[in-house]
Short mmCIF file of C-alpha atoms and ligand atoms in Angstrom, two decimals:
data_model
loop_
_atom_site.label_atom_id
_atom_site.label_comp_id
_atom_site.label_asym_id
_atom_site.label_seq_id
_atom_site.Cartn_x
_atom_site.Cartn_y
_atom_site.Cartn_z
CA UNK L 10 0.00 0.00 0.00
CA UNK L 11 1.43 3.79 -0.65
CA UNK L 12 1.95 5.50 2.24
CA UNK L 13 -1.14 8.00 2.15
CA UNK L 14 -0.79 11.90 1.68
CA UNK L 15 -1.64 13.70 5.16
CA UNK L 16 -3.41 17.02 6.17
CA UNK L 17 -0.61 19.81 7.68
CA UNK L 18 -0.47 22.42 9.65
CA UNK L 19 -0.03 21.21 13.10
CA UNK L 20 -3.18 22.58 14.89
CA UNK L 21 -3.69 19.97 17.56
CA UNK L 22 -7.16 20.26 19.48
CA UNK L 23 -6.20 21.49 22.83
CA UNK L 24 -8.03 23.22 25.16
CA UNK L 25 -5.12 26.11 25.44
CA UNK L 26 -4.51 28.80 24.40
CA UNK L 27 -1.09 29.69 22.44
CA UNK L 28 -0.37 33.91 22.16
CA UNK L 29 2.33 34.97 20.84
CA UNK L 30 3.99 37.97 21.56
CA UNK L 31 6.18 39.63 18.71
CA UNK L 32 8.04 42.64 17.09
CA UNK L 33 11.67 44.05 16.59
CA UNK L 34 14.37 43.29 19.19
CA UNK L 35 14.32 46.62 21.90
CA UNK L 36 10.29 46.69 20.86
CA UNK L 37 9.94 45.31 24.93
CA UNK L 38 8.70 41.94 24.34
CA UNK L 39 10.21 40.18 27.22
CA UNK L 40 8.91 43.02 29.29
CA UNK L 41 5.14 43.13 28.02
CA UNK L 42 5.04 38.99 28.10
CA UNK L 43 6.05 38.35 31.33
CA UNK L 44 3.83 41.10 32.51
CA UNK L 45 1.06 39.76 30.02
CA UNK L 46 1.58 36.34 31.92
CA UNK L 47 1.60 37.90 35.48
CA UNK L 48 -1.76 39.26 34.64
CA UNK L 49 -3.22 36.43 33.61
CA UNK L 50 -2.29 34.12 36.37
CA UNK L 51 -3.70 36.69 38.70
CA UNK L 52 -6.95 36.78 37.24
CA UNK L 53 -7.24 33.32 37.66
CA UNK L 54 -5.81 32.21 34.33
CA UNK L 55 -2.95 29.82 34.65
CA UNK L 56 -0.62 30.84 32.32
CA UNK L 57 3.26 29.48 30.63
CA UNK L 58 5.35 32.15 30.14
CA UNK L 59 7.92 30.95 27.40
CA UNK L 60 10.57 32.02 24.83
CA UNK L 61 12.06 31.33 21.19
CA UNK L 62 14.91 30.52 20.68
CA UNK L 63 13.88 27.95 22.93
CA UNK L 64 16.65 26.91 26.23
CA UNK L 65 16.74 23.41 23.90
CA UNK L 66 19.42 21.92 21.70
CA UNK L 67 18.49 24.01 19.02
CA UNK L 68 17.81 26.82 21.10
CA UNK L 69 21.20 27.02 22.26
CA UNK L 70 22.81 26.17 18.83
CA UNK L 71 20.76 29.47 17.48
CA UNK L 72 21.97 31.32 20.32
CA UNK L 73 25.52 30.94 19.72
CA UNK L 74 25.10 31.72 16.48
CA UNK L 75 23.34 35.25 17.31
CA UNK L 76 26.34 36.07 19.56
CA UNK L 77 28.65 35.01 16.89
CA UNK L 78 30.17 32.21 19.19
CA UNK L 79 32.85 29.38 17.41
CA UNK L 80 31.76 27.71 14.63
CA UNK L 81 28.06 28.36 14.63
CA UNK L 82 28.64 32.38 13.56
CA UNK L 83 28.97 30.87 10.65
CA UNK L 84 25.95 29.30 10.04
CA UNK L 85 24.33 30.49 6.69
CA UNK L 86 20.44 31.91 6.81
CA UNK L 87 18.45 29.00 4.90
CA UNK L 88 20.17 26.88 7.77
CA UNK L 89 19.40 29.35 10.45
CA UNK L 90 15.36 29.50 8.82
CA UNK L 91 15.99 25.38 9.33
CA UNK L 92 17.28 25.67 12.84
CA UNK L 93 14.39 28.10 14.07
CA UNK L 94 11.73 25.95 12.51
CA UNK L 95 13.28 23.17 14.21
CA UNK L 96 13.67 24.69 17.90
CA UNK L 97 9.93 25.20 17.07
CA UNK L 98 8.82 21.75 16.85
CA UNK L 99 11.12 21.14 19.87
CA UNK L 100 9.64 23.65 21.80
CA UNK L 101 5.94 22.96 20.69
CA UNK L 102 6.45 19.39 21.54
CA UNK L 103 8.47 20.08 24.96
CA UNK L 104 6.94 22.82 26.49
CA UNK L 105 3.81 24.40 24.27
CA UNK L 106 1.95 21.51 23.64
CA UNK L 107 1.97 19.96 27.36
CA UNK L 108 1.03 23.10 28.61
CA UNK L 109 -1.44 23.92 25.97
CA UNK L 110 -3.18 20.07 26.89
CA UNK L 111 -3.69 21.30 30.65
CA UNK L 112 -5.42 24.24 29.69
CA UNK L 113 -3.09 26.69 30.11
CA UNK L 114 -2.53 29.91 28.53
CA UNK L 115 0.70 29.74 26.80
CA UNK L 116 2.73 33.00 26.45
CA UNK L 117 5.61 32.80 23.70
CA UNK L 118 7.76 35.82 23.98
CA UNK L 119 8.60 35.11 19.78
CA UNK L 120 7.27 32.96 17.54
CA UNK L 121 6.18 32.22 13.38
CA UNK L 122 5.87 35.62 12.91
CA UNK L 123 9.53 36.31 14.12
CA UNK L 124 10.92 33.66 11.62
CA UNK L 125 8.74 35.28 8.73
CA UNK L 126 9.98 38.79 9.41
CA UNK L 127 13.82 38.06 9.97
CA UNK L 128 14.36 35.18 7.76
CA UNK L 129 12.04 36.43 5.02
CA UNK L 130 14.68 39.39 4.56
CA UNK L 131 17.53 36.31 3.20
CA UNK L 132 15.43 32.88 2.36
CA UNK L 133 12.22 32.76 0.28
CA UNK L 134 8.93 33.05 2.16
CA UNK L 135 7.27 30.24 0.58
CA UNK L 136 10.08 27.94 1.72
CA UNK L 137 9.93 29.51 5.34
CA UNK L 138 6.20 29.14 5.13
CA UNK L 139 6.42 25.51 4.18
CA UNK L 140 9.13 24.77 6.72
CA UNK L 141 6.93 26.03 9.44
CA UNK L 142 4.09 24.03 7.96
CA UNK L 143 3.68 22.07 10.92
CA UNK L 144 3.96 24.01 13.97
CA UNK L 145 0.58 25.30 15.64
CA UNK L 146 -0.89 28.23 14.57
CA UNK L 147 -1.31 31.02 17.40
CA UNK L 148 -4.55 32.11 18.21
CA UNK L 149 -3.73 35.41 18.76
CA UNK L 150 -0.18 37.20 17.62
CA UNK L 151 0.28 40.15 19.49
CA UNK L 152 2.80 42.75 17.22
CA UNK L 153 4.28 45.46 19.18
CA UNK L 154 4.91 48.36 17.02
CA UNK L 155 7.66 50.71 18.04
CA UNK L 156 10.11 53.20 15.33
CA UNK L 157 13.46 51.61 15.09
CA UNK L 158 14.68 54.80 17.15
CA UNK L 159 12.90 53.90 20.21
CA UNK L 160 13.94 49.91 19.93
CA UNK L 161 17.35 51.45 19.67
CA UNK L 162 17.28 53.61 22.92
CA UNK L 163 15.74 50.52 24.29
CA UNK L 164 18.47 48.15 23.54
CA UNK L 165 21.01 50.50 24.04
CA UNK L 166 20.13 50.09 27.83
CA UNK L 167 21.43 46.21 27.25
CA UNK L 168 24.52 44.70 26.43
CA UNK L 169 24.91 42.36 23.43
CA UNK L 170 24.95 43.44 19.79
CA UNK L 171 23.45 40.00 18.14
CA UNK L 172 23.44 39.01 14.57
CA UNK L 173 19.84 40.47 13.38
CA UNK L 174 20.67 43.78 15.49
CA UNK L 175 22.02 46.44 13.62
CA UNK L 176 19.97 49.36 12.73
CA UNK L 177 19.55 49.58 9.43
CA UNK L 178 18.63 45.75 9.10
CA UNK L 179 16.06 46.23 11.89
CA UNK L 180 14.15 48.78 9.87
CA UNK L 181 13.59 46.20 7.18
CA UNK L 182 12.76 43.79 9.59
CA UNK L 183 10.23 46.02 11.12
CA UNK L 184 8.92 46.71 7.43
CA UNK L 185 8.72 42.79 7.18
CA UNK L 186 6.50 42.62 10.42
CA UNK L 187 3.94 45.50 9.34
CA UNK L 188 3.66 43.93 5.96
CA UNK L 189 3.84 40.25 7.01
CA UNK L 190 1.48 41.08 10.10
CA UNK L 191 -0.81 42.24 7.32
CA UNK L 192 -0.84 39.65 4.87
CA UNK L 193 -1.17 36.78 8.19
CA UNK L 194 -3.48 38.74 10.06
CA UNK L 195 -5.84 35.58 9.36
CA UNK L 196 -3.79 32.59 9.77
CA UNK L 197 -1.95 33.98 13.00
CA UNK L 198 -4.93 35.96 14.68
CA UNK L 199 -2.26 39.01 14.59
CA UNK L 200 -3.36 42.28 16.29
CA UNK L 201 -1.12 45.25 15.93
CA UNK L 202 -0.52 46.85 19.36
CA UNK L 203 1.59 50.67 19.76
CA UNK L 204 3.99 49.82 22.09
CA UNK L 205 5.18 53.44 22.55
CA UNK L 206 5.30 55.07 25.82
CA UNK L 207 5.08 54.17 29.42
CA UNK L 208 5.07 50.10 30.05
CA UNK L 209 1.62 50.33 31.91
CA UNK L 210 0.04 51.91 29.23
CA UNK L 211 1.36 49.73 26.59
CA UNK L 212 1.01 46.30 28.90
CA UNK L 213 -3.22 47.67 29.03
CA UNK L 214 -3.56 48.05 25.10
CA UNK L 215 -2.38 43.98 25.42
CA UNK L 216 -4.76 43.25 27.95
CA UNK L 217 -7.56 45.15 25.95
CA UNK L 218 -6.49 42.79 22.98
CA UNK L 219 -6.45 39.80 25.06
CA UNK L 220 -10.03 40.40 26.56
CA UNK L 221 -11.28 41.59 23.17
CA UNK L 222 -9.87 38.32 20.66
CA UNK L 223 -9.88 35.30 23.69
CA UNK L 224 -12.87 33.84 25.68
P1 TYD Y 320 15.73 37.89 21.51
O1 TYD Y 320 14.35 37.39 21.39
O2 TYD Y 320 15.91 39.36 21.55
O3 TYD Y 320 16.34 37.13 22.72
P2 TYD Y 320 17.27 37.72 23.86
O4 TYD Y 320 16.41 38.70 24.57
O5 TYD Y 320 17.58 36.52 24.67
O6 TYD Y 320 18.46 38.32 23.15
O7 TYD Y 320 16.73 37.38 20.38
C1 TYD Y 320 16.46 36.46 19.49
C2 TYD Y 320 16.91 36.92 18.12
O8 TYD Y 320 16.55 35.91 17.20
C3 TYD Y 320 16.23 38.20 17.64
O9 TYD Y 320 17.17 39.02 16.94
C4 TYD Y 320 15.19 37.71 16.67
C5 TYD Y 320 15.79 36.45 16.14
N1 TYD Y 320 14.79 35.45 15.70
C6 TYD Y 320 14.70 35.15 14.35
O10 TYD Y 320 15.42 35.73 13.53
N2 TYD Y 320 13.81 34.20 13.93
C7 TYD Y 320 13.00 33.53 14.79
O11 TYD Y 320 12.20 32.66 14.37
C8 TYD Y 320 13.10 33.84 16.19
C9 TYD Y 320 12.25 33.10 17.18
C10 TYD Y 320 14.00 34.81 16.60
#
């Protein structure tokens, strides 16, 4: 018998919910998704708080190529776009998925819509988009807007210039997200949010999203 053809995609039925949180590096996602998180278990939700890249093997492999340690600086992009879709799987299988199956709300600080905005910029989208074919679809993708000018005052408050971090790339990248968060608005449940200005006020334009798109 020949093997048969399968449905993709990757959305298992959980009872979960997966939001991710996403936008240029300095645009204060760590910040807004742990706070996002906080919130959530306090109001009774029981929520993950999570990250990509992921603390796994790839994980770690991706971060030593960002800080441009040994032999992985030299990794090219079509095998970083590989390596991200793979610490996806890894971290859907590890930590999202478990989670997700409890009922918990699952905050990713980065996910698909990072690797379509950053990797789009070297490898084709169509590829990146069929690489990523089986990793869950968020139900809500929270974009933080911010001018490359404020993510730079931001990150200039941190150390560590990584591979995807210099200015003038980051502008395209946060071209890609507008664009991208545009054209996947659908498929991704994305939301744009301004994430300008004080931390409070940005963290309640999230929570007014949350409340708004999520039972
Ligand atoms: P970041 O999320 O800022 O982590 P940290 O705060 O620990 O430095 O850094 C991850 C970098 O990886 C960031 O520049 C975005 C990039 N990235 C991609 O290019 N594609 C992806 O799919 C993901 C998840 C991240």
């Amino acid at each position: 018998m020949p093997p048969r053809l399968k449905p993709q995609g990757g959305s298992t039925a959980t009872s979960g919910i997966l939001i991710a949180v996403e936008g240029i590096d300095g645009s204060g996602l760590s910040t807004q998704a742990r706070a996002l998180a906080r919130w959530l278990g306090h109001s009774g939700r029981p929520a993950l708080l999570t990250k990509e890249p992921s603390s796994g093997p790839a994980g770690r492999l991706i971060r030593r190529s960002l800080r441009g340690h040994g032999a992985a600086a030299a990794l090219s992009e079509p095998a970083m776009a590989a390596l991200f879709a793979a610490d996806r799987l890894d971290h859907l299988s590890r930590t999202v998925e478990p989670a997700l199956a409890q009922g918990m709300v699952v905050i990713s600080d980065r996910y698909l819509l990072s690797s379509f905005a950053y990797q789009s910029l070297a490898v084709d989208l169509d590829w990146l988009r069929h690489l990523n074919r089986r990793a869950r679809r968020p139900d809500l993708t929270l974009l933080l807007e911010v001018p490359t000018a404020v993510s730079r005052s931001r990150r200039q408050a941190r150390p560590g210039d990584e591979r995807y971090e210099a200015d003038d790339h980051l502008e395209l990248v946060r071209e890609r997200f507008v664009a991208l968060g545009l054209l996947l608005r659908a498929e991704l449940g994305v939301v744009a949010v301004d994430a300008q200005g004080p931390p409070d006020e940005v963290l309640a334009r999230l929570k007014a999203a949350v409340v708004e798109r999520l039972p």
